[in-house]
mmCIF file of C-alpha atoms in Angstrom:
data_model
loop_
_atom_site.group_PDB
_atom_site.id
_atom_site.type_symbol
_atom_site.label_atom_id
_atom_site.label_comp_id
_atom_site.label_asym_id
_atom_site.label_seq_id
_atom_site.Cartn_x
_atom_site.Cartn_y
_atom_site.Cartn_z
ATOM 1 C CA UNK G 1 9.576 5.853 -25.007
ATOM 2 C CA UNK G 2 13.249 6.555 -24.546
ATOM 3 C CA UNK G 3 13.017 9.875 -26.404
ATOM 4 C CA UNK G 4 10.993 11.751 -23.753
ATOM 5 C CA UNK G 5 12.659 15.008 -22.716
ATOM 6 C CA UNK G 6 14.048 15.328 -19.208
ATOM 7 C CA UNK G 7 11.738 18.180 -18.161
ATOM 8 C CA UNK G 8 8.749 16.150 -19.321
ATOM 9 C CA UNK G 9 9.858 13.172 -17.231
ATOM 10 C CA UNK G 10 10.403 15.366 -14.180
ATOM 11 C CA UNK G 11 7.091 17.233 -14.358
ATOM 12 C CA UNK G 12 5.228 14.073 -15.234
ATOM 13 C CA UNK G 13 6.513 12.256 -12.152
ATOM 14 C CA UNK G 14 6.164 15.214 -9.800
ATOM 15 C CA UNK G 15 2.789 16.692 -10.763
ATOM 16 C CA UNK G 16 0.801 15.019 -13.537
ATOM 17 C CA UNK G 17 1.195 11.454 -12.310
ATOM 18 C CA UNK G 18 1.973 12.282 -8.701
ATOM 19 C CA UNK G 19 3.048 9.083 -6.976
ATOM 20 C CA UNK G 20 0.811 9.564 -3.952
ATOM 21 C CA UNK G 21 -2.280 11.180 -5.422
ATOM 22 C CA UNK G 22 -2.496 9.472 -8.821
ATOM 23 C CA UNK G 23 -0.709 6.133 -8.386
ATOM 24 C CA UNK G 24 -1.569 5.577 -4.694
ATOM 25 C CA UNK G 25 2.017 4.700 -3.833
ATOM 26 C CA UNK G 26 3.296 5.453 -0.362
ATOM 27 C CA UNK G 27 -0.146 5.911 1.179
ATOM 28 C CA UNK G 28 1.011 4.548 4.556
ATOM 29 C CA UNK G 29 3.538 7.325 5.294
ATOM 30 C CA UNK G 30 1.154 9.781 3.610
ATOM 31 C CA UNK G 31 -1.503 8.971 6.223
ATOM 32 C CA UNK G 32 0.909 8.322 9.087
ATOM 33 C CA UNK G 33 3.522 11.078 8.904
ATOM 34 C CA UNK G 34 1.471 13.967 7.550
ATOM 35 C CA UNK G 35 0.391 15.232 10.986
ATOM 36 C CA UNK G 36 3.110 17.853 11.373
ATOM 37 C CA UNK G 37 4.593 20.152 8.742
ATOM 38 C CA UNK G 38 8.196 19.799 9.955
ATOM 39 C CA UNK G 39 8.292 15.991 10.030
ATOM 40 C CA UNK G 40 6.549 15.836 6.662
ATOM 41 C CA UNK G 41 9.277 17.946 5.079
ATOM 42 C CA UNK G 42 12.067 15.815 6.588
ATOM 43 C CA UNK G 43 10.369 12.573 5.625
ATOM 44 C CA UNK G 44 10.027 13.881 2.066
ATOM 45 C CA UNK G 45 13.732 14.683 1.959
ATOM 46 C CA UNK G 46 14.753 11.245 3.220
ATOM 47 C CA UNK G 47 12.428 9.466 0.764
ATOM 48 C CA UNK G 48 13.717 11.542 -2.161
ATOM 49 C CA UNK G 49 17.283 10.628 -1.289
ATOM 50 C CA UNK G 50 16.570 6.887 -0.962
ATOM 51 C CA UNK G 51 14.606 7.030 -4.241
ATOM 52 C CA UNK G 52 17.565 8.571 -6.023
ATOM 53 C CA UNK G 53 20.065 5.996 -4.752
ATOM 54 C CA UNK G 54 17.832 2.956 -5.238
ATOM 55 C CA UNK G 55 16.810 4.111 -8.713
ATOM 56 C CA UNK G 56 20.472 4.211 -9.744
ATOM 57 C CA UNK G 57 21.053 0.769 -8.188
ATOM 58 C CA UNK G 58 17.947 -0.629 -9.880
ATOM 59 C CA UNK G 59 19.275 0.534 -13.231
ATOM 60 C CA UNK G 60 22.504 -1.397 -12.654
ATOM 61 C CA UNK G 61 20.730 -4.515 -11.407
ATOM 62 C CA UNK G 62 18.350 -4.571 -14.347
ATOM 63 C CA UNK G 63 21.305 -4.468 -16.730
ATOM 64 C CA UNK G 64 23.104 -7.193 -14.776
ATOM 65 C CA UNK G 65 20.051 -9.486 -14.691
ATOM 66 C CA UNK G 66 19.611 -9.087 -18.439
ATOM 67 C CA UNK G 67 23.224 -10.174 -18.902
ATOM 68 C CA UNK G 68 22.643 -13.191 -16.651
ATOM 69 C CA UNK G 69 19.325 -13.945 -18.383
ATOM 70 C CA UNK G 70 17.512 -14.145 -15.031
ATOM 71 C CA UNK G 71 14.645 -11.591 -15.060
ATOM 72 C CA UNK G 72 12.655 -13.635 -12.524
ATOM 73 C CA UNK G 73 15.112 -12.528 -9.840
ATOM 74 C CA UNK G 74 14.191 -8.870 -10.467
ATOM 75 C CA UNK G 75 11.720 -8.401 -7.632
ATOM 76 C CA UNK G 76 13.817 -10.183 -5.033
ATOM 77 C CA UNK G 77 17.006 -8.336 -5.877
ATOM 78 C CA UNK G 78 15.246 -4.929 -5.984
ATOM 79 C CA UNK G 79 13.807 -5.364 -2.522
ATOM 80 C CA UNK G 80 17.142 -6.542 -1.125
ATOM 81 C CA UNK G 81 18.901 -3.538 -2.644
ATOM 82 C CA UNK G 82 16.318 -1.111 -1.299
ATOM 83 C CA UNK G 83 16.519 -2.606 2.191
ATOM 84 C CA UNK G 84 20.312 -2.401 2.198
ATOM 85 C CA UNK G 85 20.298 1.139 0.750
ATOM 86 C CA UNK G 86 18.065 2.268 3.585
ATOM 87 C CA UNK G 87 20.382 0.567 6.071
ATOM 88 C CA UNK G 88 23.414 2.215 4.454
ATOM 89 C CA UNK G 89 21.814 5.651 4.433
ATOM 90 C CA UNK G 90 20.916 5.187 8.075
ATOM 91 C CA UNK G 91 24.504 4.330 9.030
ATOM 92 C CA UNK G 92 25.869 7.173 6.882
ATOM 93 C CA UNK G 93 23.606 9.812 8.418
ATOM 94 C CA UNK G 94 24.280 8.499 11.924
ATOM 95 C CA UNK G 95 28.029 8.866 11.380
ATOM 96 C CA UNK G 96 28.102 12.258 9.664
ATOM 97 C CA UNK G 97 25.129 14.102 11.095
ATOM 98 C CA UNK G 98 23.816 12.793 14.411
ATOM 99 C CA UNK G 99 21.433 15.772 14.645
ATOM 100 C CA UNK G 100 19.684 14.864 11.407
ATOM 101 C CA UNK G 101 19.634 11.218 12.487
ATOM 102 C CA UNK G 102 17.803 12.082 15.683
ATOM 103 C CA UNK G 103 15.377 14.302 13.796
ATOM 104 C CA UNK G 104 14.410 11.554 11.339
ATOM 105 C CA UNK G 105 14.171 8.899 14.039
ATOM 106 C CA UNK G 106 11.870 5.992 13.289
ATOM 107 C CA UNK G 107 11.020 7.211 9.764
ATOM 108 C CA UNK G 108 14.327 6.049 8.274
ATOM 109 C CA UNK G 109 13.866 2.259 8.685
ATOM 110 C CA UNK G 110 10.200 2.585 7.709
ATOM 111 C CA UNK G 111 11.210 3.810 4.240
ATOM 112 C CA UNK G 112 11.995 0.176 3.310
ATOM 113 C CA UNK G 113 8.308 -0.730 3.316
ATOM 114 C CA UNK G 114 7.336 2.410 1.407
ATOM 115 C CA UNK G 115 5.810 1.101 -1.797
ATOM 116 C CA UNK G 116 6.706 4.300 -3.652
ATOM 117 C CA UNK G 117 10.384 3.267 -3.710
ATOM 118 C CA UNK G 118 9.844 -0.226 -5.088
ATOM 119 C CA UNK G 119 7.157 1.160 -7.414
ATOM 120 C CA UNK G 120 9.617 3.703 -8.780
ATOM 121 C CA UNK G 121 12.212 0.999 -9.520
ATOM 122 C CA UNK G 122 9.603 -1.157 -11.284
ATOM 123 C CA UNK G 123 8.077 1.691 -13.319
ATOM 124 C CA UNK G 124 11.472 2.931 -14.439
ATOM 125 C CA UNK G 125 12.360 -0.578 -15.638
ATOM 126 C CA UNK G 126 9.088 -1.094 -17.498
ATOM 127 C CA UNK G 127 9.352 2.336 -19.148
ATOM 128 C CA UNK G 128 12.876 1.528 -20.335
ATOM 129 C CA UNK G 129 14.477 4.785 -19.169
ATOM 130 C CA UNK G 130 18.220 5.259 -19.602
ATOM 131 C CA UNK G 131 20.475 6.240 -16.719
ATOM 132 C CA UNK G 132 19.993 10.038 -16.862
ATOM 133 C CA UNK G 133 16.250 9.715 -17.457
ATOM 134 C CA UNK G 134 15.990 7.356 -14.483
ATOM 135 C CA UNK G 135 17.696 9.927 -12.249
ATOM 136 C CA UNK G 136 15.289 12.655 -13.331
ATOM 137 C CA UNK G 137 12.338 10.309 -12.878
ATOM 138 C CA UNK G 138 13.470 9.507 -9.322
ATOM 139 C CA UNK G 139 13.985 13.212 -8.540
ATOM 140 C CA UNK G 140 10.525 14.064 -9.864
ATOM 141 C CA UNK G 141 8.880 11.276 -7.930
ATOM 142 C CA UNK G 142 10.635 12.356 -4.729
ATOM 143 C CA UNK G 143 9.661 15.987 -5.195
ATOM 144 C CA UNK G 144 6.072 14.951 -5.948
ATOM 145 C CA UNK G 145 5.952 12.821 -2.806
ATOM 146 C CA UNK G 146 7.300 15.717 -0.727
ATOM 147 C CA UNK G 147 4.810 18.182 -2.232
ATOM 148 C CA UNK G 148 1.852 15.900 -1.486
ATOM 149 C CA UNK G 149 3.054 15.212 2.045
ATOM 150 C CA UNK G 150 3.707 18.880 2.856
ATOM 151 C CA UNK G 151 0.371 20.108 1.457
ATOM 152 C CA UNK G 152 -1.424 17.410 3.416
ATOM 153 C CA UNK G 153 0.427 18.279 6.623
ATOM 154 C CA UNK G 154 -0.478 21.946 6.190
ATOM 155 C CA UNK G 155 -4.151 21.093 5.764
ATOM 156 C CA UNK G 156 -4.133 18.714 8.704
ATOM 157 C CA UNK G 157 -2.587 21.280 11.050
ATOM 158 C CA UNK G 158 -5.498 23.599 10.236
ATOM 159 C CA UNK G 159 -7.974 20.730 10.422
ATOM 160 C CA UNK G 160 -7.008 20.025 14.025
ATOM 161 C CA UNK G 161 -8.418 23.419 14.958
ATOM 162 C CA UNK G 162 -11.641 22.910 13.018
ATOM 163 C CA UNK G 163 -14.834 21.640 14.596
ATOM 164 C CA UNK G 164 -15.364 18.271 12.880
ATOM 165 C CA UNK G 165 -17.999 15.711 13.931
ATOM 166 C CA UNK G 166 -16.662 12.889 16.129
ATOM 167 C CA UNK G 167 -17.191 10.064 13.640
ATOM 168 C CA UNK G 168 -15.154 11.580 10.797
ATOM 169 C CA UNK G 169 -12.100 12.296 12.973
ATOM 170 C CA UNK G 170 -8.989 10.285 12.184
ATOM 171 C CA UNK G 171 -8.466 8.449 8.919
ATOM 172 C CA UNK G 172 -11.874 9.124 7.356
ATOM 173 C CA UNK G 173 -11.478 12.905 7.120
ATOM 174 C CA UNK G 174 -7.863 12.593 5.933
ATOM 175 C CA UNK G 175 -9.004 10.339 3.085
ATOM 176 C CA UNK G 176 -11.730 12.811 2.095
ATOM 177 C CA UNK G 177 -9.179 15.646 2.008
ATOM 178 C CA UNK G 178 -6.800 13.431 0.016
ATOM 179 C CA UNK G 179 -9.596 12.806 -2.498
ATOM 180 C CA UNK G 180 -10.094 16.540 -3.028
ATOM 181 C CA UNK G 181 -6.309 17.029 -3.336
ATOM 182 C CA UNK G 182 -6.205 14.241 -5.911
ATOM 183 C CA UNK G 183 -8.931 15.975 -7.944
ATOM 184 C CA UNK G 184 -6.939 19.205 -7.740
ATOM 185 C CA UNK G 185 -3.818 17.512 -9.067
ATOM 186 C CA UNK G 186 -5.817 16.243 -12.063
ATOM 187 C CA UNK G 187 -5.762 19.865 -13.180
ATOM 188 C CA UNK G 188 -2.074 19.397 -14.043
ATOM 189 C CA UNK G 189 -2.943 16.874 -16.761
ATOM 190 C CA UNK G 190 -1.430 17.892 -20.064
ATOM 191 C CA UNK G 191 1.277 19.992 -18.446
ATOM 192 C CA UNK G 192 4.855 19.529 -19.586
ATOM 193 C CA UNK G 193 3.902 17.594 -22.731
ATOM 194 C CA UNK W 1 -14.204 -17.264 27.905
ATOM 195 C CA UNK W 2 -14.533 -20.359 25.761
ATOM 196 C CA UNK W 3 -11.173 -22.138 25.518
ATOM 197 C CA UNK W 4 -11.973 -25.325 23.641
ATOM 198 C CA UNK W 5 -9.576 -25.717 20.656
ATOM 199 C CA UNK W 6 -12.196 -25.877 17.926
ATOM 200 C CA UNK W 7 -13.686 -22.585 19.074
ATOM 201 C CA UNK W 8 -10.257 -20.967 19.249
ATOM 202 C CA UNK W 9 -9.364 -21.926 15.696
ATOM 203 C CA UNK W 10 -12.626 -20.576 14.292
ATOM 204 C CA UNK W 11 -11.903 -17.432 16.247
ATOM 205 C CA UNK W 12 -8.510 -17.029 14.498
ATOM 206 C CA UNK W 13 -10.318 -17.340 11.189
ATOM 207 C CA UNK W 14 -13.294 -15.079 11.889
ATOM 208 C CA UNK W 15 -11.397 -12.170 13.465
ATOM 209 C CA UNK W 16 -9.714 -11.254 10.179
ATOM 210 C CA UNK W 17 -13.021 -11.223 8.342
ATOM 211 C CA UNK W 18 -14.775 -8.703 10.519
ATOM 212 C CA UNK W 19 -13.572 -7.683 13.980
ATOM 213 C CA UNK W 20 -9.970 -7.037 12.922
ATOM 214 C CA UNK W 21 -10.588 -6.480 9.210
ATOM 215 C CA UNK W 22 -7.240 -5.383 7.736
ATOM 216 C CA UNK W 23 -8.605 -2.479 5.702
ATOM 217 C CA UNK W 24 -11.607 -1.146 7.575
ATOM 218 C CA UNK W 25 -10.361 -1.617 11.140
ATOM 219 C CA UNK W 26 -6.555 -1.879 11.064
ATOM 220 C CA UNK W 27 -6.099 0.411 8.014
ATOM 221 C CA UNK W 28 -3.209 -1.687 6.663
ATOM 222 C CA UNK W 29 -2.279 -2.326 3.043
ATOM 223 C CA UNK W 30 -3.922 0.795 1.680
ATOM 224 C CA UNK W 31 -1.919 1.219 -1.523
ATOM 225 C CA UNK W 32 -3.355 -1.754 -3.460
ATOM 226 C CA UNK W 33 -6.741 -1.217 -1.810
ATOM 227 C CA UNK W 34 -7.025 2.168 -3.482
ATOM 228 C CA UNK W 35 -5.104 1.599 -6.684
ATOM 229 C CA UNK W 36 -6.690 -1.473 -8.240
ATOM 230 C CA UNK W 37 -10.274 -1.231 -7.019
ATOM 231 C CA UNK W 38 -11.705 0.608 -10.031
ATOM 232 C CA UNK W 39 -13.569 -2.581 -10.993
ATOM 233 C CA UNK W 40 -14.794 -5.668 -9.138
ATOM 234 C CA UNK W 41 -12.768 -8.097 -11.288
ATOM 235 C CA UNK W 42 -9.505 -6.306 -10.508
ATOM 236 C CA UNK W 43 -10.431 -6.206 -6.830
ATOM 237 C CA UNK W 44 -11.104 -9.963 -6.730
ATOM 238 C CA UNK W 45 -7.870 -10.818 -8.564
ATOM 239 C CA UNK W 46 -5.812 -8.561 -6.307
ATOM 240 C CA UNK W 47 -7.499 -9.928 -3.186
ATOM 241 C CA UNK W 48 -6.922 -13.558 -4.162
ATOM 242 C CA UNK W 49 -3.290 -12.962 -5.133
ATOM 243 C CA UNK W 50 -2.663 -11.261 -1.796
ATOM 244 C CA UNK W 51 -4.445 -14.078 0.068
ATOM 245 C CA UNK W 52 -2.271 -16.668 -1.681
ATOM 246 C CA UNK W 53 0.954 -14.852 -0.793
ATOM 247 C CA UNK W 54 -0.267 -14.251 2.751
ATOM 248 C CA UNK W 55 -1.168 -17.904 3.381
ATOM 249 C CA UNK W 56 1.987 -19.362 1.828
ATOM 250 C CA UNK W 57 4.400 -16.952 3.503
ATOM 251 C CA UNK W 58 2.650 -17.221 6.884
ATOM 252 C CA UNK W 59 2.935 -21.010 6.777
ATOM 253 C CA UNK W 60 6.598 -20.920 5.732
ATOM 254 C CA UNK W 61 7.483 -18.287 8.333
ATOM 255 C CA UNK W 62 5.714 -20.275 11.029
ATOM 256 C CA UNK W 63 7.445 -23.541 10.079
ATOM 257 C CA UNK W 64 10.866 -21.833 10.003
ATOM 258 C CA UNK W 65 10.292 -19.780 13.137
ATOM 259 C CA UNK W 66 12.851 -21.674 15.276
ATOM 260 C CA UNK W 67 15.562 -21.476 12.565
ATOM 261 C CA UNK W 68 15.468 -17.767 11.721
ATOM 262 C CA UNK W 69 17.759 -15.698 13.985
ATOM 263 C CA UNK W 70 15.985 -12.736 15.566
ATOM 264 C CA UNK W 71 18.350 -10.090 14.170
ATOM 265 C CA UNK W 72 17.731 -10.911 10.515
ATOM 266 C CA UNK W 73 14.075 -11.925 10.785
ATOM 267 C CA UNK W 74 12.572 -8.954 8.911
ATOM 268 C CA UNK W 75 14.976 -9.427 5.991
ATOM 269 C CA UNK W 76 14.193 -13.162 5.863
ATOM 270 C CA UNK W 77 10.425 -12.495 5.923
ATOM 271 C CA UNK W 78 10.763 -10.039 3.042
ATOM 272 C CA UNK W 79 12.747 -12.593 1.013
ATOM 273 C CA UNK W 80 10.110 -15.292 1.640
ATOM 274 C CA UNK W 81 7.311 -12.900 0.664
ATOM 275 C CA UNK W 82 9.162 -11.733 -2.458
ATOM 276 C CA UNK W 83 9.575 -15.342 -3.599
ATOM 277 C CA UNK W 84 5.862 -16.085 -3.375
ATOM 278 C CA UNK W 85 4.962 -12.785 -5.020
ATOM 279 C CA UNK W 86 7.162 -13.722 -7.976
ATOM 280 C CA UNK W 87 5.282 -17.035 -8.198
ATOM 281 C CA UNK W 88 1.920 -15.242 -8.072
ATOM 282 C CA UNK W 89 3.002 -12.720 -10.704
ATOM 283 C CA UNK W 90 4.100 -15.377 -13.205
ATOM 284 C CA UNK W 91 0.908 -17.377 -12.496
ATOM 285 C CA UNK W 92 -1.372 -14.396 -13.239
ATOM 286 C CA UNK W 93 0.608 -13.657 -16.376
ATOM 287 C CA UNK W 94 0.087 -17.265 -17.467
ATOM 288 C CA UNK W 95 -3.703 -17.298 -17.017
ATOM 289 C CA UNK W 96 -4.596 -13.834 -18.290
ATOM 290 C CA UNK W 97 -2.347 -11.288 -19.966
ATOM 291 C CA UNK W 98 -5.144 -8.714 -19.826
ATOM 292 C CA UNK W 99 -5.545 -9.039 -16.056
ATOM 293 C CA UNK W 100 -1.792 -8.810 -15.657
ATOM 294 C CA UNK W 101 -1.813 -5.573 -17.641
ATOM 295 C CA UNK W 102 -4.687 -4.102 -15.597
ATOM 296 C CA UNK W 103 -3.026 -4.793 -12.267
ATOM 297 C CA UNK W 104 0.364 -3.714 -13.620
ATOM 298 C CA UNK W 105 3.113 -3.107 -11.103
ATOM 299 C CA UNK W 106 0.704 -3.606 -8.231
ATOM 300 C CA UNK W 107 1.138 -7.385 -8.260
ATOM 301 C CA UNK W 108 4.855 -6.931 -7.654
ATOM 302 C CA UNK W 109 4.040 -4.338 -5.013
ATOM 303 C CA UNK W 110 2.331 -7.008 -2.862
ATOM 304 C CA UNK W 111 5.868 -7.442 -1.461
ATOM 305 C CA UNK W 112 5.648 -4.152 0.393
ATOM 306 C CA UNK W 113 2.050 -4.641 1.536
ATOM 307 C CA UNK W 114 2.396 -3.944 5.269
ATOM 308 C CA UNK W 115 -0.422 -6.420 5.999
ATOM 309 C CA UNK W 116 1.685 -9.459 4.997
ATOM 310 C CA UNK W 117 4.823 -8.435 6.857
ATOM 311 C CA UNK W 118 2.653 -7.414 9.801
ATOM 312 C CA UNK W 119 0.992 -10.836 10.035
ATOM 313 C CA UNK W 120 4.344 -12.624 9.656
ATOM 314 C CA UNK W 121 5.848 -10.587 12.477
ATOM 315 C CA UNK W 122 2.830 -10.384 14.793
ATOM 316 C CA UNK W 123 1.288 -13.827 14.392
ATOM 317 C CA UNK W 124 3.041 -16.426 12.210
ATOM 318 C CA UNK W 125 6.408 -16.109 13.939
ATOM 319 C CA UNK W 126 4.831 -16.954 17.297
ATOM 320 C CA UNK W 127 2.413 -19.744 16.380
ATOM 321 C CA UNK W 128 2.352 -23.232 14.877
ATOM 322 C CA UNK W 129 1.443 -23.841 11.242
ATOM 323 C CA UNK W 130 -2.295 -24.550 11.643
ATOM 324 C CA UNK W 131 -3.224 -21.363 13.566
ATOM 325 C CA UNK W 132 -0.935 -19.378 11.241
ATOM 326 C CA UNK W 133 -2.791 -20.795 8.241
ATOM 327 C CA UNK W 134 -6.194 -19.942 9.730
ATOM 328 C CA UNK W 135 -5.091 -16.444 10.658
ATOM 329 C CA UNK W 136 -3.649 -15.808 7.183
ATOM 330 C CA UNK W 137 -6.731 -17.222 5.435
ATOM 331 C CA UNK W 138 -9.052 -15.081 7.577
ATOM 332 C CA UNK W 139 -7.019 -11.912 7.048
ATOM 333 C CA UNK W 140 -6.678 -12.605 3.331
ATOM 334 C CA UNK W 141 -10.401 -13.150 2.861
ATOM 335 C CA UNK W 142 -11.149 -10.085 4.979
ATOM 336 C CA UNK W 143 -8.824 -8.092 2.723
ATOM 337 C CA UNK W 144 -10.521 -9.499 -0.391
ATOM 338 C CA UNK W 145 -13.941 -8.703 1.076
ATOM 339 C CA UNK W 146 -12.927 -5.102 1.749
ATOM 340 C CA UNK W 147 -11.478 -4.768 -1.768
ATOM 341 C CA UNK W 148 -14.725 -6.079 -3.283
ATOM 342 C CA UNK W 149 -16.732 -3.590 -1.184
ATOM 343 C CA UNK W 150 -14.589 -0.738 -2.512
ATOM 344 C CA UNK W 151 -14.477 -2.018 -6.086
ATOM 345 C CA UNK W 152 -18.234 -2.654 -6.109
ATOM 346 C CA UNK W 153 -19.093 0.880 -5.058
ATOM 347 C CA UNK W 154 -16.617 2.440 -7.476
ATOM 348 C CA UNK W 155 -17.627 0.342 -10.470
ATOM 349 C CA UNK W 156 -21.372 0.691 -9.788
ATOM 350 C CA UNK W 157 -21.357 4.479 -9.393
ATOM 351 C CA UNK W 158 -18.509 5.279 -11.734
ATOM 352 C CA UNK W 159 -19.471 3.052 -14.625
ATOM 353 C CA UNK W 160 -23.034 1.877 -13.924
ATOM 354 C CA UNK W 161 -21.956 -1.756 -14.145
ATOM 355 C CA UNK W 162 -21.138 -4.613 -11.784
ATOM 356 C CA UNK W 163 -18.733 -7.341 -12.964
ATOM 357 C CA UNK W 164 -19.223 -5.879 -16.439
ATOM 358 C CA UNK W 165 -23.045 -6.226 -16.469
ATOM 359 C CA UNK W 166 -25.214 -3.115 -16.834
ATOM 360 C CA UNK W 167 -27.077 -2.451 -13.584
ATOM 361 C CA UNK W 168 -28.657 0.931 -14.222
ATOM 362 C CA UNK W 169 -30.728 1.886 -17.256
ATOM 363 C CA UNK W 170 -29.208 3.293 -20.443
ATOM 364 C CA UNK W 171 -29.750 6.943 -19.458
ATOM 365 C CA UNK W 172 -27.641 6.628 -16.306
ATOM 366 C CA UNK W 173 -24.972 9.295 -16.394
ATOM 367 C CA UNK W 174 -21.875 7.662 -14.820
ATOM 368 C CA UNK W 175 -19.858 9.612 -12.257
ATOM 369 C CA UNK W 176 -16.499 9.185 -13.922
ATOM 370 C CA UNK W 177 -14.812 10.708 -10.880
ATOM 371 C CA UNK W 178 -15.371 7.502 -8.881
ATOM 372 C CA UNK W 179 -13.176 5.535 -11.310
ATOM 373 C CA UNK W 180 -10.448 8.174 -11.152
ATOM 374 C CA UNK W 181 -7.919 8.271 -8.273
ATOM 375 C CA UNK W 182 -9.954 10.811 -6.296
ATOM 376 C CA UNK W 183 -12.913 8.439 -6.166
ATOM 377 C CA UNK W 184 -10.743 5.808 -4.501
ATOM 378 C CA UNK W 185 -10.020 8.144 -1.612
ATOM 379 C CA UNK W 186 -13.667 9.209 -1.377
ATOM 380 C CA UNK W 187 -15.133 5.701 -1.328
ATOM 381 C CA UNK W 188 -12.621 4.394 1.224
ATOM 382 C CA UNK W 189 -13.319 7.461 3.359
ATOM 383 C CA UNK W 190 -17.047 6.767 3.109
ATOM 384 C CA UNK W 191 -16.628 3.109 4.131
ATOM 385 C CA UNK W 192 -14.507 4.117 7.131
ATOM 386 C CA UNK W 193 -17.195 6.639 8.042
ATOM 387 C CA UNK W 194 -19.792 3.873 7.990
ATOM 388 C CA UNK W 195 -17.636 1.645 10.202
ATOM 389 C CA UNK W 196 -16.981 4.465 12.682
ATOM 390 C CA UNK W 197 -20.698 5.203 12.814
ATOM 391 C CA UNK W 198 -21.535 1.556 13.508
ATOM 392 C CA UNK W 199 -18.888 1.420 16.238
ATOM 393 C CA UNK W 200 -20.070 4.569 17.976
ATOM 394 C CA UNK W 201 -23.704 3.406 17.744
ATOM 395 C CA UNK W 202 -22.802 0.079 19.359
ATOM 396 C CA UNK W 203 -20.939 1.869 22.142
ATOM 397 C CA UNK W 204 -23.930 4.138 22.742
ATOM 398 C CA UNK W 205 -26.291 1.147 22.903
ATOM 399 C CA UNK W 206 -23.977 -0.683 25.322
ATOM 400 C CA UNK W 207 -23.797 2.402 27.514
ATOM 401 C CA UNK W 208 -27.579 2.782 27.487
ATOM 402 C CA UNK W 209 -28.003 -0.890 28.404
ATOM 403 C CA UNK W 210 -25.583 -0.489 31.318
ATOM 404 C CA UNK W 211 -27.282 2.627 32.599
ATOM 405 C CA UNK W 212 -30.746 1.088 32.551
ATOM 406 C CA UNK W 213 -29.555 -1.946 34.477
#
């Protein structure tokens, strides 16, 4: 497994096995934050950044736990690290760029409960990626998440203008659109091999 | 309004099953609901594991509610949940390796299921152990019920089987798409459609009854 090329890992995480549309990770922000194009783009950026940092931390923790012979602590320590990374990022952004902090608003703390982040840390561990591969995997996953979110937001902005029946408005129609998007992304299968 | 205690406690239990069903009404905990429902067996296992974690963590949160400081409550809830998820993961691995492989990382991902944290924050931290248990059991079973609904539809249409038994005749051409990720979105969308339709029909009937009075 450890011999996969870096481009393969990136394309695989971003398109072929898109975290949102193929693995169903991060559905909550996908349904909740995809109303507006602008916020979707910012949310994608923040998630990508947290993914990158927590993926690097997860690599270190996994190594440390192996040394301590305590793999059963894996889940607990991952979630603690992710929660504190999000907190750290929040404080960092608040200090250095108050404008960006205001723009992201409530979405920053919500990243903690985004299953895509924890999922990424777990997948990267089970696939046995080395440090550089893990970074590319995290980048790909973040880009894939952003792509899915932005496409969805674009469709939903148009959908608001469309004349849909009353009972499909809200989550039902978004799920139907997501299904079609998911089928579209299946077309990427075999790419980057 | 009926306020006798026995009625109240059944109410805590029933509301999660139907009126406030976590998936169909509150739309919480979608990730596992879509990811592991490609067969009924997976759906049942996922539902029961989530119910176990939900009940145990709700009871612990409710019994510790006067000790946990408000500022660090979310972090403490997550730690409690993560502990029970680890227990559930090792338990599933012990009874069936195959099941563990099918569910994959999604057992570990119960930690970030918003339903569990939501119940801990909204209900267990404000109530005594018995109501918290009933609430968690109701929500957990409601979640399992919704997962079985989804898994049933997807397995029946996508594979022509239910719990592994052939339902349709040999010449049934399965719609593979329902097993694939896209089918998950479609079937959940269809169930939500059904629930919306039932709700709007009930509202219409109520309105008609009021007008004729």
